[in-house]
Amino acid sequence: MSMPSDNQTSHLQGLRRQADILERIARGIPLPETLERLALMIESEGGEIRCGICVVDPNHGIVTGSFGPNLPTSFSRSLLGVDLKESAAGPCASAACKRETITVENIAADTRWIGTPWRDNCLEHGFQRCQSSPIMDSTGRIIGTFAVYFRRSDGRRSYPELSETAAHLASIAIERDRDEAALRDSKERLQLAVEGADLGTWDWNLRNDKLHWSDRCKRMFGIPSETKMTYQRFLAAVHPDDREHVDRVTQDSLRNRTTCSLEFRCVWPDHTVRWIAIIGKGSYSRDSASPLFMRGVTIDITERKQAQMLAAESVQRFRFLGDALPEKIFTATPDGEIDYLNDRWSAYTGVSLQEVLRLGWRGFVHPDDLEEKVNRWSHAIRTGAPFEFEHRFRRADGAYRWHLSRAQPMRRSDGTVSMWVGSNTDVDDLKRAQFDLRESEGRGRLAMEAAGLGFWDWDIGKTVKWSPEHNRMLGIPPEIQEGSFELFINHIHPEDRDIVMRALERAKEQRMDFEAEFRSTGNDGSIRWLSGHGRAYYDEQTGRPVRMIGVMRDITERKKSEVRLRANQEELRAALAAAELAREQAEAAAHAKDQFLAVLSHELRTPLTPVLMAVSAIGVQKSLPADVREALNMIQRNIKIEARLIEDLLDLTRITRNKVQLYLEPVDLHVALEQAMETCRSDIETKKQRVHSNLAAQNSRVNGDFARLQQVFWNLVKNAVKFTGEGGEIFIQSYNKDSQIFVAVSDTGVGIVPEVMSRIFNPFEQGEPGSVRQFGGLGLGLAISKATMEAHHGTLTARSKGRNQGATFTVGLAIVR
């Protein structure tokens, strides 16, 4: 018996390792552990190689897991979240897109992934060569990739068979893991559905009569959870009056192989009665006609049953109330068939309710009104709109009286009609009252004429009647009290006749009031403005307009007032235009002033530069007498002051012309503040002032222009020094609040009076009279500082208790983290 060769031994070892992986998959070892074991198996086949397996979401192509026990941790983590649909992400993505193995012989020289994180990570960890293979599931979807990384690029070994085997094993493991996850998810969803629906479950083994009930099922029957259940124990919990029915339906369903559906009462040990619904079905073997199991669910329907009983009681209560009401009440089905009448119908018609239902309301409606009522009722049933109609209805003595019939639809929660509820009300007395009301209209006409209103009554299609005041307004002779519609129209100004005609037609067709303003022409040629208002009345049978009644008012004086008002408005608009022109001229003058300041500042600064250079050149001579050197220093200081004033003028010009440029970057506000204080140090020492600094802000970094912010703080500190006497005190503090930093500069100086505080930030503002002579300056520093802070989206505020009470200026800016 010959010994196996090295190749055979290696092959057997490979098979054993594969069998180990398959066994792990079958035993349900967690997926990460299985994939790492698989990677180690492949690495054991070769020398300087490292293996990695990526798990991919097949629906989105995103890497959701990366496993490689011997790969650098940072390398594996960098693959998480990579989109493998983008082939530029690396060879794994390319392998997934092309669905084939991709080999990179020299990562450093390969041009396909230059500049990508994958290439940089490989070179950083010493990987010079790689081979990537797609992992596909049984349906052909990409669910992962398998990659082999080589430390050296001089070898040309590849592992196509091992890569194929590894991809296959990884596919089995990933699919198995996802199938188990889907199964767990399905079970959890089912459990949630059962719990959400508050269902109890049960399983009845018919061979040994063991009945397994869930705890929820036992709670529905009031049975303790530890109770052993049988079919007889179940029947014992059923209400005695329902027990025989429940047993018969259950046995019939098993015998006929049908679904068992029951609603019955159960009795708890404390004699509480609950309603239960059960649905179950038997399970049968192929070779036996006898059932093996019966499984199903239970649900407590007590509340539903109580609601049904309450609904039945509500119907009885409605019918009782209906019989007690004096009106004739009815209900109808959604299709309009009457299904209930109260007792008043029988009393009014003189026949029994059964006879009224048999004849229907059609047998009692006046023949002249029947067709229109049928049409309107049919329209209401078809559209679901409320029904209302006046018609004549026959009484028991045969007399017809006017009735108002109404019906409202009752709707279900889905916007459909469940029933109609209506009434039939005797309104004959009201109709007679309406007739009496029309008789009294004549008296009302007198009242309107006394109020200066003209009255008109148009019997549409026939004649128009009008009052004397109406005649006067239209220029119709007073003796003509009635005329044709054409006579009325002919006395309207020709240009306004179409307006009046359209308004009348609109009022008739759309059942709206007639309103119009128009001119009339008298026989003497005079023109008057009139306002007409009227309302149409309609035939109850046909719905056509038959009459229009209205009034007319003389509005000539009002129209004249409107003309005068329009003239005044034109004058006002002209005045506003003149004011706007003046504003534009003022803005042009201000712009010209800004330009003048800019040119003036430039022309003033130009000659200062050579003077300052000459003074500096003379000052370096060591042989200068002391008094001459002191004079030169004085000249140099004043030239710098003059240059600062000119620079302030230029800054003001830039601000007013919105030309300020900021160079924003993260800066430390404390540094800008300290450098500004250092600039003022000599002045502070000269005046022997004491500075108290408390820079307590923990975060002092802002996004700003360092030079501009330093200029703001220099202005604030300089002012504090200037306006504080010798030996005075200056307080500087910083603090954080609401994601901002605030810097406050306070002094014990001359203070600011209230009347000056409101204009302290205006250009050229120098406080109280006499301050210029005492302190000097142009009054531009605070205006420039205010504008600079606003350009930084920050704030600069001032406060003072008054004269000789000192002042505090506070800067506020948003901090950057």
GROMACS .gro file of N, CA, C and O in nm, residues 99-184:
model
  344
   99ARG      N    1  -1.870   4.111  -1.205
   99ARG     CA    2  -1.907   3.973  -1.168
   99ARG      C    3  -1.799   3.874  -1.213
   99ARG      O    4  -1.828   3.766  -1.263
  100GLU      N    5  -1.672   3.913  -1.196
  100GLU     CA    6  -1.559   3.826  -1.230
  100GLU      C    7  -1.441   3.861  -1.142
  100GLU      O    8  -1.437   3.968  -1.080
  101THR      N    9  -1.342   3.768  -1.135
  101THR     CA   10  -1.224   3.790  -1.053
  101THR      C   11  -1.137   3.898  -1.116
  101THR      O   12  -1.112   3.898  -1.236
  102ILE      N   13  -1.089   3.993  -1.031
  102ILE     CA   14  -1.003   4.103  -1.074
  102ILE      C   15  -0.867   4.087  -1.005
  102ILE      O   16  -0.861   4.071  -0.882
  103THR      N   17  -0.758   4.090  -1.083
  103THR     CA   18  -0.622   4.078  -1.029
  103THR      C   19  -0.546   4.208  -1.054
  103THR      O   20  -0.549   4.262  -1.164
  104VAL      N   21  -0.480   4.258  -0.950
  104VAL     CA   22  -0.394   4.375  -0.960
  104VAL      C   23  -0.251   4.329  -0.934
  104VAL      O   24  -0.216   4.292  -0.821
  105GLU      N   25  -0.167   4.325  -1.038
  105GLU     CA   26  -0.031   4.272  -1.027
  105GLU      C   27   0.061   4.365  -0.948
  105GLU      O   28   0.147   4.318  -0.874
  106ASN      N   29   0.043   4.496  -0.964
  106ASN     CA   30   0.130   4.591  -0.894
  106ASN      C   31   0.043   4.711  -0.853
  106ASN      O   32   0.010   4.796  -0.934
  107ILE      N   33   0.006   4.713  -0.724
  107ILE     CA   34  -0.085   4.817  -0.676
  107ILE      C   35  -0.025   4.955  -0.693
  107ILE      O   36  -0.092   5.051  -0.733
  108ALA      N   37   0.106   4.967  -0.666
  108ALA     CA   38   0.170   5.098  -0.674
  108ALA      C   39   0.171   5.153  -0.815
  108ALA      O   40   0.160   5.273  -0.837
  109ALA      N   41   0.185   5.062  -0.916
  109ALA     CA   42   0.195   5.108  -1.055
  109ALA      C   43   0.062   5.108  -1.128
  109ALA      O   44   0.051   5.163  -1.237
  110ASP      N   45  -0.039   5.043  -1.073
  110ASP     CA   46  -0.168   5.034  -1.141
  110ASP      C   47  -0.236   5.171  -1.142
  110ASP      O   48  -0.245   5.238  -1.040
  111THR      N   49  -0.285   5.213  -1.260
  111THR     CA   50  -0.343   5.348  -1.275
  111THR      C   51  -0.494   5.352  -1.254
  111THR      O   52  -0.553   5.460  -1.260
  112ARG      N   53  -0.556   5.236  -1.230
  112ARG     CA   54  -0.702   5.236  -1.224
  112ARG      C   55  -0.757   5.301  -1.096
  112ARG      O   56  -0.867   5.354  -1.097
  113TRP      N   57  -0.680   5.294  -0.986
  113TRP     CA   58  -0.734   5.344  -0.859
  113TRP      C   59  -0.643   5.446  -0.793
  113TRP      O   60  -0.635   5.456  -0.672
  114ILE      N   61  -0.568   5.520  -0.878
  114ILE     CA   62  -0.481   5.624  -0.824
  114ILE      C   63  -0.567   5.731  -0.756
  114ILE      O   64  -0.666   5.777  -0.810
  115GLY      N   65  -0.524   5.769  -0.636
  115GLY     CA   66  -0.597   5.874  -0.563
  115GLY      C   67  -0.714   5.824  -0.482
  115GLY      O   68  -0.784   5.904  -0.421
  116THR      N   69  -0.739   5.693  -0.481
  116THR     CA   70  -0.852   5.640  -0.404
  116THR      C   71  -0.803   5.597  -0.266
  116THR      O   72  -0.686   5.563  -0.248
  117PRO      N   73  -0.894   5.598  -0.165
  117PRO     CA   74  -0.853   5.553  -0.030
  117PRO      C   75  -0.805   5.409  -0.030
  117PRO      O   76  -0.716   5.373   0.049
  118TRP      N   77  -0.860   5.323  -0.117
  118TRP     CA   78  -0.821   5.181  -0.117
  118TRP      C   79  -0.673   5.166  -0.150
  118TRP      O   80  -0.599   5.096  -0.082
  119ARG      N   81  -0.627   5.235  -0.256
  119ARG     CA   82  -0.486   5.223  -0.296
  119ARG      C   83  -0.395   5.275  -0.185
  119ARG      O   84  -0.294   5.211  -0.150
  120ASP      N   85  -0.429   5.391  -0.126
  120ASP     CA   86  -0.345   5.447  -0.021
  120ASP      C   87  -0.337   5.355   0.099
  120ASP      O   88  -0.232   5.339   0.160
  121ASN      N   89  -0.451   5.293   0.136
  121ASN     CA   90  -0.452   5.200   0.250
  121ASN      C   91  -0.365   5.078   0.223
  121ASN      O   92  -0.293   5.029   0.311
  122CYS      N   93  -0.372   5.025   0.101
  122CYS     CA   94  -0.291   4.907   0.067
  122CYS      C   95  -0.143   4.939   0.079
  122CYS      O   96  -0.066   4.863   0.141
  123LEU      N   97  -0.100   5.048   0.019
  123LEU     CA   98   0.041   5.083   0.022
  123LEU      C   99   0.087   5.115   0.163
  123LEU      O  100   0.201   5.083   0.203
  124GLU      N  101  -0.002   5.175   0.243
  124GLU     CA  102   0.034   5.208   0.381
  124GLU      C  103   0.061   5.082   0.463
  124GLU      O  104   0.149   5.082   0.550
  125HIS      N  105  -0.011   4.973   0.434
  125HIS     CA  106   0.006   4.850   0.510
  125HIS      C  107   0.092   4.747   0.438
  125HIS      O  108   0.093   4.629   0.473
  126GLY      N  109   0.164   4.788   0.334
  126GLY     CA  110   0.260   4.701   0.270
  126GLY      C  111   0.204   4.602   0.170
  126GLY      O  112   0.274   4.507   0.130
  127PHE      N  113   0.079   4.618   0.127
  127PHE     CA  114   0.021   4.527   0.029
  127PHE      C  115   0.058   4.576  -0.111
  127PHE      O  116   0.034   4.691  -0.145
  128GLN      N  117   0.114   4.484  -0.191
  128GLN     CA  118   0.162   4.524  -0.324
  128GLN      C  119   0.086   4.455  -0.437
  128GLN      O  120   0.099   4.495  -0.553
  129ARG      N  121   0.010   4.353  -0.405
  129ARG     CA  122  -0.061   4.278  -0.508
  129ARG      C  123  -0.189   4.225  -0.448
  129ARG      O  124  -0.194   4.192  -0.329
  130CYS      N  125  -0.297   4.214  -0.528
  130CYS     CA  126  -0.422   4.163  -0.472
  130CYS      C  127  -0.503   4.094  -0.581
  130CYS      O  128  -0.481   4.113  -0.701
  131GLN      N  129  -0.599   4.011  -0.532
  131GLN     CA  130  -0.689   3.939  -0.621
  131GLN      C  131  -0.827   3.938  -0.555
  131GLN      O  132  -0.840   3.897  -0.440
  132SER      N  133  -0.932   3.992  -0.624
  132SER     CA  134  -1.067   4.004  -0.567
  132SER      C  135  -1.165   3.923  -0.650
  132SER      O  136  -1.162   3.928  -0.773
  133SER      N  137  -1.254   3.849  -0.580
  133SER     CA  138  -1.356   3.767  -0.646
  133SER      C  139  -1.493   3.801  -0.591
  133SER      O  140  -1.507   3.827  -0.471
  134PRO      N  141  -1.598   3.801  -0.678
  134PRO     CA  142  -1.733   3.829  -0.629
  134PRO      C  143  -1.792   3.708  -0.557
  134PRO      O  144  -1.760   3.593  -0.590
  135ILE      N  145  -1.876   3.733  -0.458
  135ILE     CA  146  -1.952   3.629  -0.389
  135ILE      C  147  -2.098   3.650  -0.425
  135ILE      O  148  -2.154   3.757  -0.400
  136MET      N  149  -2.160   3.547  -0.486
  136MET     CA  150  -2.299   3.558  -0.532
  136MET      C  151  -2.387   3.455  -0.461
  136MET      O  152  -2.340   3.346  -0.427
  137ASP      N  153  -2.514   3.492  -0.439
  137ASP     CA  154  -2.605   3.397  -0.378
  137ASP      C  155  -2.667   3.308  -0.485
  137ASP      O  156  -2.631   3.314  -0.604
  138SER      N  157  -2.760   3.223  -0.444
  138SER     CA  158  -2.818   3.125  -0.535
  138SER      C  159  -2.900   3.188  -0.646
  138SER      O  160  -2.927   3.124  -0.747
  139THR      N  161  -2.938   3.315  -0.630
  139THR     CA  162  -3.015   3.383  -0.734
  139THR      C  163  -2.928   3.470  -0.823
  139THR      O  164  -2.977   3.535  -0.913
  140GLY      N  165  -2.796   3.471  -0.795
  140GLY     CA  166  -2.706   3.549  -0.878
  140GLY      C  167  -2.683   3.690  -0.830
  140GLY      O  168  -2.613   3.767  -0.895
  141ARG      N  169  -2.734   3.727  -0.713
  141ARG     CA  170  -2.711   3.861  -0.661
  141ARG      C  171  -2.576   3.867  -0.590
  141ARG      O  172  -2.533   3.770  -0.528
  142ILE      N  173  -2.510   3.984  -0.599
  142ILE     CA  174  -2.383   4.004  -0.531
  142ILE      C  175  -2.411   4.025  -0.383
  142ILE      O  176  -2.480   4.119  -0.343
  143ILE      N  177  -2.353   3.936  -0.298
  143ILE     CA  178  -2.374   3.948  -0.153
  143ILE      C  179  -2.242   3.968  -0.081
  143ILE      O  180  -2.239   3.975   0.042
  144GLY      N  181  -2.130   3.975  -0.155
  144GLY     CA  182  -2.002   3.997  -0.090
  144GLY      C  183  -1.887   3.985  -0.189
  144GLY      O  184  -1.906   3.961  -0.309
  145THR      N  185  -1.765   4.005  -0.137
  145THR     CA  186  -1.644   3.987  -0.216
  145THR      C  187  -1.540   3.916  -0.131
  145THR      O  188  -1.539   3.929  -0.008
  146PHE      N  189  -1.451   3.841  -0.199
  146PHE     CA  190  -1.340   3.772  -0.133
  146PHE      C  191  -1.211   3.824  -0.194
  146PHE      O  192  -1.196   3.827  -0.317
  147ALA      N  193  -1.119   3.870  -0.108
  147ALA     CA  194  -0.995   3.929  -0.157
  147ALA      C  195  -0.874   3.866  -0.090
  147ALA      O  196  -0.877   3.833   0.029
  148VAL      N  197  -0.766   3.847  -0.172
  148VAL     CA  198  -0.637   3.797  -0.123
  148VAL      C  199  -0.534   3.908  -0.147
  148VAL      O  200  -0.523   3.959  -0.259
  149TYR      N  201  -0.460   3.948  -0.043
  149TYR     CA  202  -0.360   4.054  -0.051
  149TYR      C  203  -0.221   3.993  -0.032
  149TYR      O  204  -0.199   3.909   0.057
  150PHE      N  205  -0.123   4.033  -0.117
  150PHE     CA  206   0.013   3.980  -0.116
  150PHE      C  207   0.108   4.089  -0.068
  150PHE      O  208   0.101   4.204  -0.109
  151ARG      N  209   0.201   4.049   0.020
  151ARG     CA  210   0.300   4.143   0.072
  151ARG      C  211   0.408   4.175  -0.032
  151ARG      O  212   0.469   4.280  -0.030
  152ARG      N  213   0.432   4.080  -0.126
  152ARG     CA  214   0.535   4.100  -0.228
  152ARG      C  215   0.472   4.089  -0.365
  152ARG      O  216   0.381   4.010  -0.387
  153SER      N  217   0.527   4.165  -0.460
  153SER     CA  218   0.472   4.165  -0.595
  153SER      C  219   0.557   4.088  -0.693
  153SER      O  220   0.520   4.074  -0.809
  154ASP      N  221   0.673   4.035  -0.646
  154ASP     CA  222   0.759   3.966  -0.742
  154ASP      C  223   0.706   3.827  -0.776
  154ASP      O  224   0.735   3.771  -0.880
  155GLY      N  225   0.625   3.769  -0.686
  155GLY     CA  226   0.571   3.636  -0.715
  155GLY      C  227   0.454   3.646  -0.811
  155GLY      O  228   0.391   3.749  -0.824
  156ARG      N  229   0.428   3.538  -0.877
  156ARG     CA  230   0.316   3.539  -0.971
  156ARG      C  231   0.212   3.431  -0.934
  156ARG      O  232   0.136   3.387  -1.017
  157ARG      N  233   0.216   3.388  -0.808
  157ARG     CA  234   0.118   3.287  -0.766
  157ARG      C  235  -0.022   3.348  -0.758
  157ARG      O  236  -0.039   3.461  -0.718
  158SER      N  237  -0.116   3.270  -0.800
  158SER     CA  238  -0.256   3.312  -0.785
  158SER      C  239  -0.334   3.193  -0.731
  158SER      O  240  -0.286   3.080  -0.733
  159TYR      N  241  -0.450   3.219  -0.684
  159TYR     CA  242  -0.529   3.115  -0.618
  159TYR      C  243  -0.670   3.113  -0.676
  159TYR      O  244  -0.769   3.135  -0.605
  160PRO      N  245  -0.684   3.085  -0.807
  160PRO     CA  246  -0.820   3.088  -0.865
  160PRO      C  247  -0.911   2.983  -0.805
  160PRO      O  248  -1.027   3.008  -0.777
  161GLU      N  249  -0.858   2.860  -0.784
  161GLU     CA  250  -0.943   2.753  -0.731
  161GLU      C  251  -0.980   2.782  -0.586
  161GLU      O  252  -1.094   2.765  -0.545
  162LEU      N  253  -0.877   2.825  -0.507
  162LEU     CA  254  -0.907   2.856  -0.368
  162LEU      C  255  -1.004   2.973  -0.357
  162LEU      O  256  -1.094   2.973  -0.273
  163SER      N  257  -0.985   3.075  -0.440
  163SER     CA  258  -1.076   3.190  -0.437
  163SER      C  259  -1.218   3.147  -0.471
  163SER      O  260  -1.315   3.191  -0.409
  164GLU      N  261  -1.229   3.060  -0.572
  164GLU     CA  262  -1.362   3.012  -0.609
  164GLU      C  263  -1.424   2.933  -0.496
  164GLU      O  264  -1.543   2.948  -0.464
  165THR      N  265  -1.341   2.844  -0.432
  165THR     CA  266  -1.393   2.764  -0.320
  165THR      C  267  -1.433   2.855  -0.203
  165THR      O  268  -1.540   2.838  -0.143
  166ALA      N  269  -1.345   2.952  -0.172
  166ALA     CA  270  -1.374   3.043  -0.061
  166ALA      C  271  -1.501   3.123  -0.088
  166ALA      O  272  -1.585   3.142   0.001
  167ALA      N  273  -1.517   3.173  -0.212
  167ALA     CA  274  -1.637   3.250  -0.246
  167ALA      C  275  -1.762   3.164  -0.233
  167ALA      O  276  -1.866   3.210  -0.185
  168HIS      N  277  -1.749   3.035  -0.273
  168HIS     CA  278  -1.864   2.945  -0.264
  168HIS      C  279  -1.902   2.920  -0.118
  168HIS      O  280  -2.020   2.926  -0.081
  169LEU      N  281  -1.800   2.891  -0.034
  169LEU     CA  282  -1.829   2.866   0.107
  169LEU      C  283  -1.884   2.992   0.175
  169LEU      O  284  -1.975   2.983   0.258
  170ALA      N  285  -1.825   3.106   0.141
  170ALA     CA  286  -1.875   3.231   0.199
  170ALA      C  287  -2.019   3.257   0.158
  170ALA      O  288  -2.101   3.306   0.238
  171SER      N  289  -2.052   3.224   0.033
  171SER     CA  290  -2.190   3.242  -0.014
  171SER      C  291  -2.287   3.157   0.067
  171SER      O  292  -2.392   3.203   0.108
  172ILE      N  293  -2.246   3.031   0.094
  172ILE     CA  294  -2.332   2.942   0.175
  172ILE      C  295  -2.352   3.000   0.314
  172ILE      O  296  -2.464   3.005   0.367
  173ALA      N  297  -2.242   3.048   0.376
  173ALA     CA  298  -2.251   3.100   0.511
  173ALA      C  299  -2.337   3.226   0.517
  173ALA      O  300  -2.420   3.242   0.607
  174ILE      N  301  -2.317   3.317   0.423
  174ILE     CA  302  -2.392   3.443   0.425
  174ILE      C  303  -2.540   3.419   0.399
  174ILE      O  304  -2.628   3.475   0.467
  175GLU      N  305  -2.570   3.330   0.299
  175GLU     CA  306  -2.711   3.300   0.271
  175GLU      C  307  -2.778   3.233   0.390
  175GLU      O  308  -2.892   3.265   0.426
  176ARG      N  309  -2.706   3.138   0.454
  176ARG     CA  310  -2.762   3.071   0.571
  176ARG      C  311  -2.791   3.172   0.682
  176ARG      O  312  -2.897   3.170   0.745
  177ASP      N  313  -2.697   3.263   0.705
  177ASP     CA  314  -2.716   3.365   0.809
  177ASP      C  315  -2.836   3.454   0.777
  177ASP      O  316  -2.916   3.485   0.866
  178ARG      N  317  -2.851   3.492   0.649
  178ARG     CA  318  -2.962   3.580   0.613
  178ARG      C  319  -3.096   3.507   0.619
  178ARG      O  320  -3.198   3.563   0.657
  179ASP      N  321  -3.095   3.377   0.582
  179ASP     CA  322  -3.219   3.299   0.592
  179ASP      C  323  -3.263   3.286   0.736
  179ASP      O  324  -3.382   3.301   0.768
  180GLU      N  325  -3.166   3.260   0.826
  180GLU     CA  326  -3.201   3.249   0.968
  180GLU      C  327  -3.249   3.382   1.023
  180GLU      O  328  -3.343   3.388   1.102
  181ALA      N  329  -3.186   3.491   0.979
  181ALA     CA  330  -3.229   3.624   1.024
  181ALA      C  331  -3.371   3.653   0.975
  181ALA      O  332  -3.453   3.710   1.048
  182ALA      N  333  -3.399   3.615   0.847
  182ALA     CA  334  -3.533   3.637   0.794
  182ALA      C  335  -3.637   3.555   0.869
  182ALA      O  336  -3.748   3.601   0.895
  183LEU      N  337  -3.597   3.428   0.906
  183LEU     CA  338  -3.689   3.343   0.981
  183LEU      C  339  -3.717   3.403   1.119
  183LEU      O  340  -3.831   3.407   1.165
  184ARG      N  341  -3.609   3.449   1.184
  184ARG     CA  342  -3.629   3.511   1.315
  184ARG      C  343  -3.717   3.635   1.304
  184ARG      O  344  -3.805   3.658   1.387
   0.00000   0.00000   0.00000
